[in-house]
């Protein structure tokens, strides 16, 4: 086992980034015109990076598998984006945002990266407003904020329940400006299938045109991976159907270390599963926990009656309900961080208190908020002695203004009116904190290959706080990578165009074609989805919200066997030279089948509970996660050696200079 | 429930294409429409046939990728939703369902139900942005107050997901609702004023070049739009366009 260096600059935490920026090597504008950069993915990180790099003068080639960069899955983020603007005057600061993020991540993130994130957070909001992002405003015309789980200030900016959409469309518009100027060449409906290394450096990619099936070579002086997370290893998640780990996994196999794959976020407020045909899960923004109270019945008799339809949730009086988050965590109540809220729901449902037919659902109830807002509104509008009904009506209007689209979405999917009866929710896989290992410059262990946004591991430790993903994606793309990449490219100003005719491109292309032919000629018996679903079930049962050594060992055996079966018996119809979704999917699932094993291995090695990684063997008496800072305050960075079982662990020790490691308590 | 599906199959852009009949059984009312399509495709793959190609990604009504013309309506019979948000409870046992792609000259078919909507991207590239550098040297976000009313209206316009249902529905295959949503978003915000003239002229010119039809105010687009983009946006864009043209 060796240790690796994160290249964090020396000096006081708060000055690191500004000092570093001042001394970084720059590429002069004339030389930038001779440098090409490939960006894979057009979500918040990839889109903002492509636009900014193009604006700086580099020639950017962007790739996305969707039919337009505007469809990347960042678009589905609902709740908001954090920034330490302290517009509310409630005591927020860069330090507090930094502190909350490190604590929320259960002390498993890199201090210097997180502080930098907090420092640039305010700038993101300025940038987005300048681009015309229609953030919510108050009646005075100023920007409005809401609060999110795990923090005690209001620092979340939002655009209704569509914040991700609006930020992404902002980045998309910045890209469009550069596409129009000819500085970005956009490759829609293209999938990266390998990275090409020349003399050890990332110099290009092999991509497949998803419409024609053509295999293409693209060269560049640097390659940026912004392809998102690997949540779809679970089959069911809140990710888009096409979200995949292929780009990240390919660079891993070519030398990029993969960090902390076991850190996965299971989001507490999703719409419960309804049956086996389910293809994906839908998130309900965490912001709902600001106004909703989570409960299950106190008595199992009531649970039974509800499941059988003999009772309705509204029939239960206050003292027949168990508001278990408020009971267990009086200080934070319904606003505890995501991992804590998810596990608490699982604990209640495992104990038999789940309120729907599958036994996997808890209530999220807005009645208290309807009443509170209603009374407030009655006062504001001078209505004396308002009736119950009037109060409810007034209160519901306020809630509707805040979360109207979420309530509507819920009703469309579940066919129940959440203004009349409490919502049902259950945790679902949502985000992956683990990802490609990067240093302070966001460069992977392959020189010239970078990873940004959810694709890297860097800022969220073992658990991500709400509204921080959008912040990190845009911070990486707009404000961090454009600086740090210059430091590397400064050496490339005389390199000239990279040819795609070399043996390295030839070899990589051959590998890609061979694999595709294997799929097409296999003529197996089972569909790609058959394997994906099986993998998902292993992952959810044994590497899900809680894990133990025995289960993880079994998972490794099962995944290995499933992978072998897959390569023998998968059936991919059609040909390689046409639009073929099954073929594209087969490649993605093949990569998930490898990643899943590394995931389980990482979870097995980490003999502690931290954030989203909960090992049953390591918990306190009252069931809270027990960290082991003495032995596990490190980033686990895995090096690929031929197959996942042979992966070699490298440790990046986490040094905490500014924060004292404490047991995370939200009581 | 058991259903008969009449689905448009087309091998590629050059192929003529036609309707093919399929049967699916044991469909649960809780399934989404696309999950029903998954069932059909799994069935086809297992029989060694080619599955039906269709676009989809987020499956939660926000990415704008799904695009089916179901029983003669873009995104199907219900209002205010995308294809992926349509649930099978809308249908009855024994129903026959017609499934076709979003059709328009500016949306050529790629395969089966998949169409090429890159014309929408090109319209956005012709001016659907504010020319501000992403360098970080922008003024403080709160130094520019914007009335809540305008901010809310801008947000409503910005909610467009670029699905193209408005075009598929319109008898002229006009893209006015889509284009006007973007123009409106920026015209309602002070940041958008500087380039207002160039923007509307550029976007409208590109829209015409792409081969979208003219708007004859039939309003079908507003009815089928999954995001409730209002016809007011078209009126607002027309005002912008006329004042821009007057400026020459
Ligand atoms: S205006 Fe409505 S129908 Fe047209 S593209 Fe936008 S969201 Fe789709
Ligand atoms: S699949 Fe994204 S809107 Fe339907």
PDB file of C-alpha atoms in Angstrom, chain A residues 51-52 55 65-71 73 75-76 78 85 87 123 125-127 129-132 134-135 137-143 159-160 162 165-166 169 172-174 176-177 179-180 188-189 211 238 240-243 274 277-282 409 411-415 478-479 525 527 529-530 571 573-574 578-579 581-582, chain B residues 11 28 30-32 35 38-39 42 45-46 48-51 53-60 62-65 79-81 85 87 89 110-111 114-118 120-121 124-125 128-142 144-148 151 154-156 158-163 178 182 185-186 189 191:
ATOM      1  CA  UNK A  51     -18.189  27.191 -21.947  1.00  0.00           C
ATOM      2  CA  UNK A  52     -15.486  28.712 -19.769  1.00  0.00           C
ATOM      3  CA  UNK A  55     -14.292  31.561 -23.652  1.00  0.00           C
ATOM      4  CA  UNK A  65     -24.930  10.820 -25.140  1.00  0.00           C
ATOM      5  CA  UNK A  66     -28.219  12.727 -25.160  1.00  0.00           C
ATOM      6  CA  UNK A  67     -29.604  14.462 -28.223  1.00  0.00           C
ATOM      7  CA  UNK A  68     -28.731  17.859 -26.775  1.00  0.00           C
ATOM      8  CA  UNK A  69     -26.406  19.150 -24.059  1.00  0.00           C
ATOM      9  CA  UNK A  70     -29.460  20.648 -22.368  1.00  0.00           C
ATOM     10  CA  UNK A  71     -30.699  17.218 -21.305  1.00  0.00           C
ATOM     11  CA  UNK A  73     -29.235  14.862 -15.722  1.00  0.00           C
ATOM     12  CA  UNK A  75     -31.458  19.189 -15.142  1.00  0.00           C
ATOM     13  CA  UNK A  76     -33.429  17.089 -12.696  1.00  0.00           C
ATOM     14  CA  UNK A  78     -34.866  20.278  -7.791  1.00  0.00           C
ATOM     15  CA  UNK A  85     -23.714  34.976   0.627  1.00  0.00           C
ATOM     16  CA  UNK A  87     -27.966  37.654   2.402  1.00  0.00           C
ATOM     17  CA  UNK A 123     -19.446  33.966  -7.221  1.00  0.00           C
ATOM     18  CA  UNK A 125     -24.717  33.039  -7.794  1.00  0.00           C
ATOM     19  CA  UNK A 126     -23.411  36.306  -9.277  1.00  0.00           C
ATOM     20  CA  UNK A 127     -22.480  34.488 -12.453  1.00  0.00           C
ATOM     21  CA  UNK A 129     -27.820  35.913 -12.209  1.00  0.00           C
ATOM     22  CA  UNK A 130     -25.756  37.685 -14.859  1.00  0.00           C
ATOM     23  CA  UNK A 131     -26.647  34.862 -17.265  1.00  0.00           C
ATOM     24  CA  UNK A 132     -30.341  35.405 -16.654  1.00  0.00           C
ATOM     25  CA  UNK A 134     -34.481  33.323 -12.856  1.00  0.00           C
ATOM     26  CA  UNK A 135     -33.831  32.595  -9.170  1.00  0.00           C
ATOM     27  CA  UNK A 137     -36.998  36.593  -5.330  1.00  0.00           C
ATOM     28  CA  UNK A 138     -38.791  38.254  -2.476  1.00  0.00           C
ATOM     29  CA  UNK A 139     -41.209  41.158  -2.815  1.00  0.00           C
ATOM     30  CA  UNK A 140     -38.375  43.635  -2.503  1.00  0.00           C
ATOM     31  CA  UNK A 141     -36.857  42.143  -5.654  1.00  0.00           C
ATOM     32  CA  UNK A 142     -33.903  40.569  -3.859  1.00  0.00           C
ATOM     33  CA  UNK A 143     -32.894  36.932  -3.971  1.00  0.00           C
ATOM     34  CA  UNK A 159     -35.679  28.567  -8.886  1.00  0.00           C
ATOM     35  CA  UNK A 160     -38.992  27.012  -7.889  1.00  0.00           C
ATOM     36  CA  UNK A 162     -36.368  23.385 -10.895  1.00  0.00           C
ATOM     37  CA  UNK A 165     -32.875  22.895 -14.794  1.00  0.00           C
ATOM     38  CA  UNK A 166     -32.366  26.634 -14.620  1.00  0.00           C
ATOM     39  CA  UNK A 169     -29.948  25.985 -19.036  1.00  0.00           C
ATOM     40  CA  UNK A 172     -26.200  25.492 -21.869  1.00  0.00           C
ATOM     41  CA  UNK A 173     -26.760  29.053 -23.002  1.00  0.00           C
ATOM     42  CA  UNK A 174     -23.123  29.885 -22.223  1.00  0.00           C
ATOM     43  CA  UNK A 176     -24.446  27.946 -27.140  1.00  0.00           C
ATOM     44  CA  UNK A 177     -22.702  31.267 -27.275  1.00  0.00           C
ATOM     45  CA  UNK A 179     -20.812  26.961 -30.217  1.00  0.00           C
ATOM     46  CA  UNK A 180     -22.034  29.915 -32.276  1.00  0.00           C
ATOM     47  CA  UNK A 188     -24.471  15.072 -29.445  1.00  0.00           C
ATOM     48  CA  UNK A 189     -25.536  11.444 -29.273  1.00  0.00           C
ATOM     49  CA  UNK A 211     -26.918   7.162 -34.477  1.00  0.00           C
ATOM     50  CA  UNK A 238     -33.111   8.675  -9.236  1.00  0.00           C
ATOM     51  CA  UNK A 240     -31.628   9.210 -15.651  1.00  0.00           C
ATOM     52  CA  UNK A 241     -31.991   5.970 -17.565  1.00  0.00           C
ATOM     53  CA  UNK A 242     -28.844   6.652 -19.546  1.00  0.00           C
ATOM     54  CA  UNK A 243     -26.656   7.818 -16.652  1.00  0.00           C
ATOM     55  CA  UNK A 274     -44.799   0.398  -6.759  1.00  0.00           C
ATOM     56  CA  UNK A 277     -41.608  -3.330 -13.539  1.00  0.00           C
ATOM     57  CA  UNK A 278     -40.305  -0.110 -11.959  1.00  0.00           C
ATOM     58  CA  UNK A 279     -37.647   1.416 -14.212  1.00  0.00           C
ATOM     59  CA  UNK A 280     -36.476   4.294 -12.081  1.00  0.00           C
ATOM     60  CA  UNK A 281     -37.272   6.205  -8.916  1.00  0.00           C
ATOM     61  CA  UNK A 282     -38.341   9.778  -8.537  1.00  0.00           C
ATOM     62  CA  UNK A 409     -45.543  15.638  -9.658  1.00  0.00           C
ATOM     63  CA  UNK A 411     -50.030  13.421  -7.590  1.00  0.00           C
ATOM     64  CA  UNK A 412     -49.259  12.476 -11.182  1.00  0.00           C
ATOM     65  CA  UNK A 413     -47.176   9.502 -10.174  1.00  0.00           C
ATOM     66  CA  UNK A 414     -49.042   8.218  -7.138  1.00  0.00           C
ATOM     67  CA  UNK A 415     -52.552   9.366  -8.020  1.00  0.00           C
ATOM     68  CA  UNK A 478     -16.676  27.763 -13.966  1.00  0.00           C
ATOM     69  CA  UNK A 479     -14.065  28.620 -11.400  1.00  0.00           C
ATOM     70  CA  UNK A 525     -30.331 -15.859 -24.018  1.00  0.00           C
ATOM     71  CA  UNK A 527     -31.472  -9.257 -22.219  1.00  0.00           C
ATOM     72  CA  UNK A 529     -31.781  -5.442 -18.441  1.00  0.00           C
ATOM     73  CA  UNK A 530     -32.044  -8.926 -17.017  1.00  0.00           C
ATOM     74  CA  UNK A 571     -28.294 -11.065 -25.922  1.00  0.00           C
ATOM     75  CA  UNK A 573     -30.103  -7.624 -30.947  1.00  0.00           C
ATOM     76  CA  UNK A 574     -29.468  -5.571 -34.087  1.00  0.00           C
ATOM     77  CA  UNK A 578     -27.042   1.605 -36.548  1.00  0.00           C
ATOM     78  CA  UNK A 579     -28.895   3.271 -33.732  1.00  0.00           C
ATOM     79  CA  UNK A 581     -29.865   1.317 -27.626  1.00  0.00           C
ATOM     80  CA  UNK A 582     -29.411  -2.251 -26.395  1.00  0.00           C
TER      81      UNK A 582
ATOM     82  CA  UNK B  11     -35.405   1.449 -39.890  1.00  0.00           C
ATOM     83  CA  UNK B  28     -50.444  -2.842 -14.408  1.00  0.00           C
ATOM     84  CA  UNK B  30     -49.496   1.764 -11.920  1.00  0.00           C
ATOM     85  CA  UNK B  31     -46.929   1.399 -14.677  1.00  0.00           C
ATOM     86  CA  UNK B  32     -45.753   4.420 -16.531  1.00  0.00           C
ATOM     87  CA  UNK B  35     -42.442   1.077 -18.478  1.00  0.00           C
ATOM     88  CA  UNK B  38     -39.997  -1.544 -21.642  1.00  0.00           C
ATOM     89  CA  UNK B  39     -42.178  -4.614 -21.196  1.00  0.00           C
ATOM     90  CA  UNK B  42     -38.050  -6.983 -23.299  1.00  0.00           C
ATOM     91  CA  UNK B  45     -35.540  -8.907 -27.369  1.00  0.00           C
ATOM     92  CA  UNK B  46     -36.390 -12.286 -25.898  1.00  0.00           C
ATOM     93  CA  UNK B  48     -34.897 -12.181 -31.045  1.00  0.00           C
ATOM     94  CA  UNK B  49     -36.628  -9.200 -32.635  1.00  0.00           C
ATOM     95  CA  UNK B  50     -35.464  -5.627 -32.667  1.00  0.00           C
ATOM     96  CA  UNK B  51     -36.874  -3.501 -29.864  1.00  0.00           C
ATOM     97  CA  UNK B  53     -36.302   2.712 -30.511  1.00  0.00           C
ATOM     98  CA  UNK B  54     -37.614   5.674 -28.541  1.00  0.00           C
ATOM     99  CA  UNK B  55     -36.005   8.641 -26.813  1.00  0.00           C
ATOM    100  CA  UNK B  56     -36.157   8.914 -23.048  1.00  0.00           C
ATOM    101  CA  UNK B  57     -33.784   9.702 -20.228  1.00  0.00           C
ATOM    102  CA  UNK B  58     -34.847  11.345 -16.962  1.00  0.00           C
ATOM    103  CA  UNK B  59     -38.284   9.720 -16.865  1.00  0.00           C
ATOM    104  CA  UNK B  60     -39.485  12.467 -14.579  1.00  0.00           C
ATOM    105  CA  UNK B  62     -37.760  17.470 -16.980  1.00  0.00           C
ATOM    106  CA  UNK B  63     -35.113  16.543 -19.565  1.00  0.00           C
ATOM    107  CA  UNK B  64     -37.424  16.873 -22.556  1.00  0.00           C
ATOM    108  CA  UNK B  65     -36.056  13.785 -24.273  1.00  0.00           C
ATOM    109  CA  UNK B  79     -52.568  17.595 -20.012  1.00  0.00           C
ATOM    110  CA  UNK B  80     -49.501  19.138 -18.444  1.00  0.00           C
ATOM    111  CA  UNK B  81     -47.301  16.063 -18.624  1.00  0.00           C
ATOM    112  CA  UNK B  85     -45.195  10.995 -16.855  1.00  0.00           C
ATOM    113  CA  UNK B  87     -49.420   6.357 -16.509  1.00  0.00           C
ATOM    114  CA  UNK B  89     -54.256   4.068 -15.470  1.00  0.00           C
ATOM    115  CA  UNK B 110     -33.759   8.874 -37.071  1.00  0.00           C
ATOM    116  CA  UNK B 111     -35.287   5.516 -36.264  1.00  0.00           C
ATOM    117  CA  UNK B 114     -36.609   8.789 -32.380  1.00  0.00           C
ATOM    118  CA  UNK B 115     -36.408  12.150 -34.138  1.00  0.00           C
ATOM    119  CA  UNK B 116     -33.654  14.686 -34.655  1.00  0.00           C
ATOM    120  CA  UNK B 117     -34.429  17.901 -32.794  1.00  0.00           C
ATOM    121  CA  UNK B 118     -31.048  19.567 -33.250  1.00  0.00           C
ATOM    122  CA  UNK B 120     -33.902  23.531 -31.585  1.00  0.00           C
ATOM    123  CA  UNK B 121     -30.270  23.718 -30.495  1.00  0.00           C
ATOM    124  CA  UNK B 124     -30.740  28.666 -29.262  1.00  0.00           C
ATOM    125  CA  UNK B 125     -27.268  29.149 -30.677  1.00  0.00           C
ATOM    126  CA  UNK B 128     -30.644  32.312 -26.827  1.00  0.00           C
ATOM    127  CA  UNK B 129     -28.084  33.547 -24.337  1.00  0.00           C
ATOM    128  CA  UNK B 130     -26.777  36.613 -22.555  1.00  0.00           C
ATOM    129  CA  UNK B 131     -23.247  37.491 -23.583  1.00  0.00           C
ATOM    130  CA  UNK B 132     -21.627  37.553 -20.200  1.00  0.00           C
ATOM    131  CA  UNK B 133     -18.228  36.040 -19.622  1.00  0.00           C
ATOM    132  CA  UNK B 134     -18.042  33.205 -17.155  1.00  0.00           C
ATOM    133  CA  UNK B 135     -14.884  34.660 -15.653  1.00  0.00           C
ATOM    134  CA  UNK B 136     -16.364  35.358 -12.245  1.00  0.00           C
ATOM    135  CA  UNK B 137     -15.908  39.132 -12.513  1.00  0.00           C
ATOM    136  CA  UNK B 138     -19.600  39.812 -12.319  1.00  0.00           C
ATOM    137  CA  UNK B 139     -21.321  42.217  -9.952  1.00  0.00           C
ATOM    138  CA  UNK B 140     -22.936  41.055  -6.747  1.00  0.00           C
ATOM    139  CA  UNK B 141     -26.154  39.195  -7.498  1.00  0.00           C
ATOM    140  CA  UNK B 142     -28.262  41.425  -5.256  1.00  0.00           C
ATOM    141  CA  UNK B 144     -29.685  44.232  -9.428  1.00  0.00           C
ATOM    142  CA  UNK B 145     -33.131  43.941  -7.826  1.00  0.00           C
ATOM    143  CA  UNK B 146     -35.774  42.444 -10.111  1.00  0.00           C
ATOM    144  CA  UNK B 147     -39.457  42.689  -9.317  1.00  0.00           C
ATOM    145  CA  UNK B 148     -40.868  39.419  -8.063  1.00  0.00           C
ATOM    146  CA  UNK B 151     -38.808  37.167 -12.004  1.00  0.00           C
ATOM    147  CA  UNK B 154     -39.346  34.824 -16.491  1.00  0.00           C
ATOM    148  CA  UNK B 155     -39.218  31.581 -14.538  1.00  0.00           C
ATOM    149  CA  UNK B 156     -42.500  30.420 -16.041  1.00  0.00           C
ATOM    150  CA  UNK B 158     -37.797  29.405 -18.661  1.00  0.00           C
ATOM    151  CA  UNK B 159     -39.582  26.205 -17.625  1.00  0.00           C
ATOM    152  CA  UNK B 160     -39.680  25.051 -21.282  1.00  0.00           C
ATOM    153  CA  UNK B 161     -37.970  21.680 -21.607  1.00  0.00           C
ATOM    154  CA  UNK B 162     -37.377  21.835 -25.364  1.00  0.00           C
ATOM    155  CA  UNK B 163     -39.374  18.694 -26.074  1.00  0.00           C
ATOM    156  CA  UNK B 178     -40.566  27.238 -27.988  1.00  0.00           C
ATOM    157  CA  UNK B 182     -36.643  31.834 -24.480  1.00  0.00           C
ATOM    158  CA  UNK B 185     -37.424  34.872 -20.358  1.00  0.00           C
ATOM    159  CA  UNK B 186     -34.715  37.325 -21.312  1.00  0.00           C
ATOM    160  CA  UNK B 189     -35.132  40.498 -17.164  1.00  0.00           C
ATOM    161  CA  UNK B 191     -29.896  41.452 -18.029  1.00  0.00           C
TER     162      UNK B 191
END
